[in-house]
Each structure stands twice: as C-alpha cells, then as structure tokens.
CSV table of C-alpha atoms in Angstrom, one decimal:
chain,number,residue,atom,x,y,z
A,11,UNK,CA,-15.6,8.7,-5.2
A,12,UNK,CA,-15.0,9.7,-2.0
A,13,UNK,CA,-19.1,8.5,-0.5
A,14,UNK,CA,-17.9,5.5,-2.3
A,15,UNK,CA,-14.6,5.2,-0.2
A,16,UNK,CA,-16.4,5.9,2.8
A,17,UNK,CA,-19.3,3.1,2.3
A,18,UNK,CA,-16.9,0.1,1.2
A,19,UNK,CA,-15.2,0.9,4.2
A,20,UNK,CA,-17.3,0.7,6.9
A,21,UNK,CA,-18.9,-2.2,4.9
A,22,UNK,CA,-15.6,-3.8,5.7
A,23,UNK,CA,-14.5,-2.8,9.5
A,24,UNK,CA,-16.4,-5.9,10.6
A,25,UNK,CA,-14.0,-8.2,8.3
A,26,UNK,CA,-11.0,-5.9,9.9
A,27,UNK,CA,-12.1,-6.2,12.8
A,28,UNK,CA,-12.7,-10.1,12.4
A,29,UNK,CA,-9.1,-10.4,10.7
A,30,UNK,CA,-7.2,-8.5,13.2
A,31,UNK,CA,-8.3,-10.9,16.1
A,32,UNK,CA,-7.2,-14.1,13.7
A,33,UNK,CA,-3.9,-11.8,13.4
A,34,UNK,CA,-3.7,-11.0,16.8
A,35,UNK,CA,-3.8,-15.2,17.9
A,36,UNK,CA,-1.9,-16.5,15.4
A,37,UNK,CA,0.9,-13.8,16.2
A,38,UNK,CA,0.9,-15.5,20.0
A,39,UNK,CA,2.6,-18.7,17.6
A,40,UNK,CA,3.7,-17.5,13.6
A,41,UNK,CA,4.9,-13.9,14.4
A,42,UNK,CA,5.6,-12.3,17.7
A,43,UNK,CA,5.3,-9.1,18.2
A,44,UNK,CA,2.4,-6.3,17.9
A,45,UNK,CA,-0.1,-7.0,15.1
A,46,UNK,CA,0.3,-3.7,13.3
A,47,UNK,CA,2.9,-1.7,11.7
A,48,UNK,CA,2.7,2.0,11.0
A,49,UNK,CA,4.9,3.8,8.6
A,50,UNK,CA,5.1,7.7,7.5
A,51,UNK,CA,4.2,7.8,3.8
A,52,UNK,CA,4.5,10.5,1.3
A,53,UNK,CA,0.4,11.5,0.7
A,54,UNK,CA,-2.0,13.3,-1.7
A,55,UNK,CA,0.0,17.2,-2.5
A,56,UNK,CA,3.0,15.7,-1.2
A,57,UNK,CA,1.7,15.9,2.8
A,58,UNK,CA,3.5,13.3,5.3
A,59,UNK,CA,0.6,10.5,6.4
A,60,UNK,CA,1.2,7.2,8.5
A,61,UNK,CA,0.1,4.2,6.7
A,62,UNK,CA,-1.3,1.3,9.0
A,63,UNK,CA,-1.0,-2.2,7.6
A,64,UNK,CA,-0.6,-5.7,9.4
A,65,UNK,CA,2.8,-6.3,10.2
A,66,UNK,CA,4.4,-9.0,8.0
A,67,UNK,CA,8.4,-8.5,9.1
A,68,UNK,CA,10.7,-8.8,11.9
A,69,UNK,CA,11.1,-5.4,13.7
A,70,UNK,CA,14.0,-3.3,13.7
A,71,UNK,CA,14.8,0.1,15.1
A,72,UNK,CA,15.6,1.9,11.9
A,73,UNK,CA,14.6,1.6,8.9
A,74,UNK,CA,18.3,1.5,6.2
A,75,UNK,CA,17.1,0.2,3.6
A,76,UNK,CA,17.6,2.6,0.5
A,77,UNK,CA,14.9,3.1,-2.7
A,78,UNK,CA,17.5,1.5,-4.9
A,79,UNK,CA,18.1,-1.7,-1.9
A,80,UNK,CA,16.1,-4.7,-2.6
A,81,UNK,CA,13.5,-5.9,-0.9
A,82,UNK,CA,14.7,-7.6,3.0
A,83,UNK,CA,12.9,-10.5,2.0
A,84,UNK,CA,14.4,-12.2,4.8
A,85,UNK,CA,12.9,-10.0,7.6
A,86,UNK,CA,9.3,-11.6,6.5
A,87,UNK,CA,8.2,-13.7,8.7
A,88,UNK,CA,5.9,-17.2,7.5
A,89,UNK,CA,2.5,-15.4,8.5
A,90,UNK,CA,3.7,-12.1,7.2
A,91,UNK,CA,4.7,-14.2,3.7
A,92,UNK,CA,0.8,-15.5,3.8
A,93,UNK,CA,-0.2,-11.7,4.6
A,94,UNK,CA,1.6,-10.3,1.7
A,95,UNK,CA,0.9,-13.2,-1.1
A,96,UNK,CA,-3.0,-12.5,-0.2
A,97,UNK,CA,-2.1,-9.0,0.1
A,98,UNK,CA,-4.7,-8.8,3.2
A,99,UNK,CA,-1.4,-6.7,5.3
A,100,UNK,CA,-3.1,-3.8,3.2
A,101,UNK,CA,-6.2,-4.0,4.6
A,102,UNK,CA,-5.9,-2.0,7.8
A,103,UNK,CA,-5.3,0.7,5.2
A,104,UNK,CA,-9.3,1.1,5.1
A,105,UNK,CA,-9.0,3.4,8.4
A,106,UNK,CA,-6.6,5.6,6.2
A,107,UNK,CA,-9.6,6.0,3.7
A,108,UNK,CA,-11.6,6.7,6.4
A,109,UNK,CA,-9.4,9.2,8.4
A,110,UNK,CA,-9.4,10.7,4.6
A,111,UNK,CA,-5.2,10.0,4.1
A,112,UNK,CA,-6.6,7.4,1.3
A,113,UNK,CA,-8.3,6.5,-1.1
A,114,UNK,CA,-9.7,2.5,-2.1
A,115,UNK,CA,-8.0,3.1,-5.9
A,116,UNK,CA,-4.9,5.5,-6.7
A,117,UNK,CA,-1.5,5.7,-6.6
A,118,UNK,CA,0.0,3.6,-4.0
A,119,UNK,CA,2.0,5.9,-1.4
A,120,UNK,CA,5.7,5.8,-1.2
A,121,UNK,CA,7.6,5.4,2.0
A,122,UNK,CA,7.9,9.0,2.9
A,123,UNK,CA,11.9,9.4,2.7
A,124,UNK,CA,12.3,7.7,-0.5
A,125,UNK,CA,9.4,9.8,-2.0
A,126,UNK,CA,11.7,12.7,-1.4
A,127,UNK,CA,14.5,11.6,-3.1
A,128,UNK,CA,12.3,10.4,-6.0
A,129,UNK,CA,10.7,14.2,-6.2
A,130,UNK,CA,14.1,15.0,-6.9
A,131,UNK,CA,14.8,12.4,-9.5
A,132,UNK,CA,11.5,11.0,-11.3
A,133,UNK,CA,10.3,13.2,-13.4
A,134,UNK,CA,6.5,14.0,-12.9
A,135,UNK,CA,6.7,12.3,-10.1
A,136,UNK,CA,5.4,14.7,-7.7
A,137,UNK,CA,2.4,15.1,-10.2
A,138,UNK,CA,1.3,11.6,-9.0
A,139,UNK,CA,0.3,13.3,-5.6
A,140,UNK,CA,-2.4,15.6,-6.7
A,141,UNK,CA,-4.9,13.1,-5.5
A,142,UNK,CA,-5.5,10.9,-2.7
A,143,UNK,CA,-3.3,7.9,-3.0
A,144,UNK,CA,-4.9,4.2,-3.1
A,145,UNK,CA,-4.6,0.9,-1.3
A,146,UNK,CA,-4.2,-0.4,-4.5
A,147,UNK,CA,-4.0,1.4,-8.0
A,148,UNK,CA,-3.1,0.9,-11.5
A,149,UNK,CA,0.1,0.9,-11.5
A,150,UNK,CA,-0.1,-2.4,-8.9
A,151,UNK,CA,-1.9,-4.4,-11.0
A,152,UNK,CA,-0.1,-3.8,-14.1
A,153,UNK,CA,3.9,-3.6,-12.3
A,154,UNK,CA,3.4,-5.2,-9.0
A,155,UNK,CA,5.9,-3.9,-6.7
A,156,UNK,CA,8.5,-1.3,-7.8
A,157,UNK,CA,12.2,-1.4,-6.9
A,158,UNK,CA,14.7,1.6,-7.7
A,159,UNK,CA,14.8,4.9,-10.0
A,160,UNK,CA,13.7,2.9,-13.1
A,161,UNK,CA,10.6,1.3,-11.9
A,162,UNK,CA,9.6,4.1,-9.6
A,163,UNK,CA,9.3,6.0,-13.3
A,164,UNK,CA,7.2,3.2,-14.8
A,165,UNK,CA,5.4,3.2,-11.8
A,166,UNK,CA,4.7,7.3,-11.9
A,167,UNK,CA,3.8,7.0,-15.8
A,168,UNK,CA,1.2,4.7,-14.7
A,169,UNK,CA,0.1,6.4,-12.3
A,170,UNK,CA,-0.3,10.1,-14.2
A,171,UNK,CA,-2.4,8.2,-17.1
A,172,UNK,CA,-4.6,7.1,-14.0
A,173,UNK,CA,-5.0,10.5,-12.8
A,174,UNK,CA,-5.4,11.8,-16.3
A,175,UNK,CA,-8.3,9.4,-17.0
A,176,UNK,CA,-9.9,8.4,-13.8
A,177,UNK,CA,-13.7,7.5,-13.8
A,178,UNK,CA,-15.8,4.9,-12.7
A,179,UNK,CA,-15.2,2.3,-15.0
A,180,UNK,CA,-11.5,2.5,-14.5
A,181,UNK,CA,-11.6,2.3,-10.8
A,182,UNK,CA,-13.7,-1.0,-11.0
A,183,UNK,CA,-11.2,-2.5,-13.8
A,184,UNK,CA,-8.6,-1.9,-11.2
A,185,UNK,CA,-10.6,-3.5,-8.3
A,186,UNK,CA,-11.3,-6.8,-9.9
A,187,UNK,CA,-7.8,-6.5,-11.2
A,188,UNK,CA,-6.6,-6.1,-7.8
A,189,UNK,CA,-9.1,-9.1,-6.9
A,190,UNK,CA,-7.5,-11.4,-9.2
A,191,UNK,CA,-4.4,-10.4,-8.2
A,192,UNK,CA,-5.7,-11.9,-4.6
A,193,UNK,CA,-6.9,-14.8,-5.6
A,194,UNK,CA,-4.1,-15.6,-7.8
A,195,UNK,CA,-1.8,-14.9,-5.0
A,196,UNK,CA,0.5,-13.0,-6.8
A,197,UNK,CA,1.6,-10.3,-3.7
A,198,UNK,CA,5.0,-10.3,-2.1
C-alpha cells in the first residue's frame, strides 16, 4: 500500500505543482491571501500531524468553531467554493503521503482538537487511528462530510469496517468512488 502511495504521488507533484501556480494567479484576483492552509490534525495512533490543503476560506486568527458548530460556509471564498466542489483543496495532501502522515485511502483525519473531544465521546473512535489516515476514505464517499457527535459515529463505523476489511479491491472501489464524486461535483 504504502510503494503504492508513494508512486501515485510523485506521479502527481507535476499536476500539484501545475495547479498551485493556477492557484497562486488566480488568488492575485478570486482569493487574496497565501495559497495554502495548514491545519494540526489528529493522525494514525492518535499522533498530532499538520494537514496542507489549498486554502478555500477567509483567514481568521483562531479557529472557534466547535465539532457540534456547522460549517462557516460563509468564510468560503468563490475560488475556494470551486476548490471544494472539485475537492482539488485536498490535493496538496499528496506531500502528507509522502512525508508518510498519510495515506491516498483511509480514514479522513479530524481537526486535531475536536478529535479529542470525540476520543472521549465516540465510541471506537480512537480505533479508527490505527492506520494512516487518507485523503479520501470510505466513509467520504458514502457520508460526505460529517457534522457533530452523531455523524462523527457514522463516520467511525465506516471507517472501522474499512480497517477491518482493507485490501486492494476496496481501496480502488473507494478511488473511483472518490472520482465520481469529482466529477459529479458533489464536495463542499
């Protein structure tokens, strides 16, 4: 899995690379500010990593938002809405796999201080770090994004049958699932 990781992802820095200088102009006009956004996510055994992604929202000093707070879908900004509908503000996320805080498929990582308060209140939930976690993963494909308590344990049943089952097949179900999912434009 993890020679697989490894080779997609260098097959793909030259796309990054391509896509972070369209980023990087259009920001000059549709989003001001830098082109990436780095946040401190909860990682495989429960280990603190920092996520990179395109930015895609106005920047504020502190995040406030809670795990049980909606969304701020008014902080995205109109390139940031396109980012996120194509999902392409995950693809920085292939230097995670790289640096070896990621995976291509798994669990998708929490934002590091609502992970801890959902180790204390989803049960199993800490179970879902005993591998690498995944740009995208089942539980995407199937949920989409995850809001609150309830869907957080949705999310982690998911995301335990993934571990419990992983394999080849599976991981390339979830890729083209994530594909359509792309092409479809259903992100944000």
């Amino acid at each position: 899995k993890r020679t697989f990781d490894l080779a997609m992802c260098f097959f793909l820095l030259p796309f990054l690379m391509f896509v972070t200088f369209m980023i990087l102009f259009l920001n000059l006009f549709f989003n001001k500010g830098s082109v990436f956004f780095i946040q401190k996510r909860m990682g495989k055994d429960c280990e603190p990593f920092y996520a990179i992604k395109f930015r895609t929202m106005k920047k504020i000093d502190n995040i406030n938002r809670k795990y049980f707070d909606p969304l701020e879908t008014d902080r995205i900004t109109p390139l940031g809405y396109i980012l996120r509908k194509i999902r392409l503000d995950e693809l920085p996320q292939i230097l995670n796999v790289i640096r070896g805080d990621m995976s291509l498929i798994g669990p998708r990582p929490d934002y590091y201080e609502h992970a801890l308060l959902f180790l204390d209140n989803v049960p199993y939930y800490k179970y879902r770090h005993s591998i690498r976690p995944g740009i995208s993963g089942l539980s995407q494909i199937r949920l989409g994004y995850a809001e609150g308590i309830e869907a957080t344990k949705k999310k982690s049943k998911i995301d335990i049958f993934y571990i419990q089952n992983v394999n080849t097949f599976l991981d390339i179900k979830i890729f083209f699932g994530t594909l359509q999912t792309v092409f479809k434009g259903l992100g944000v």
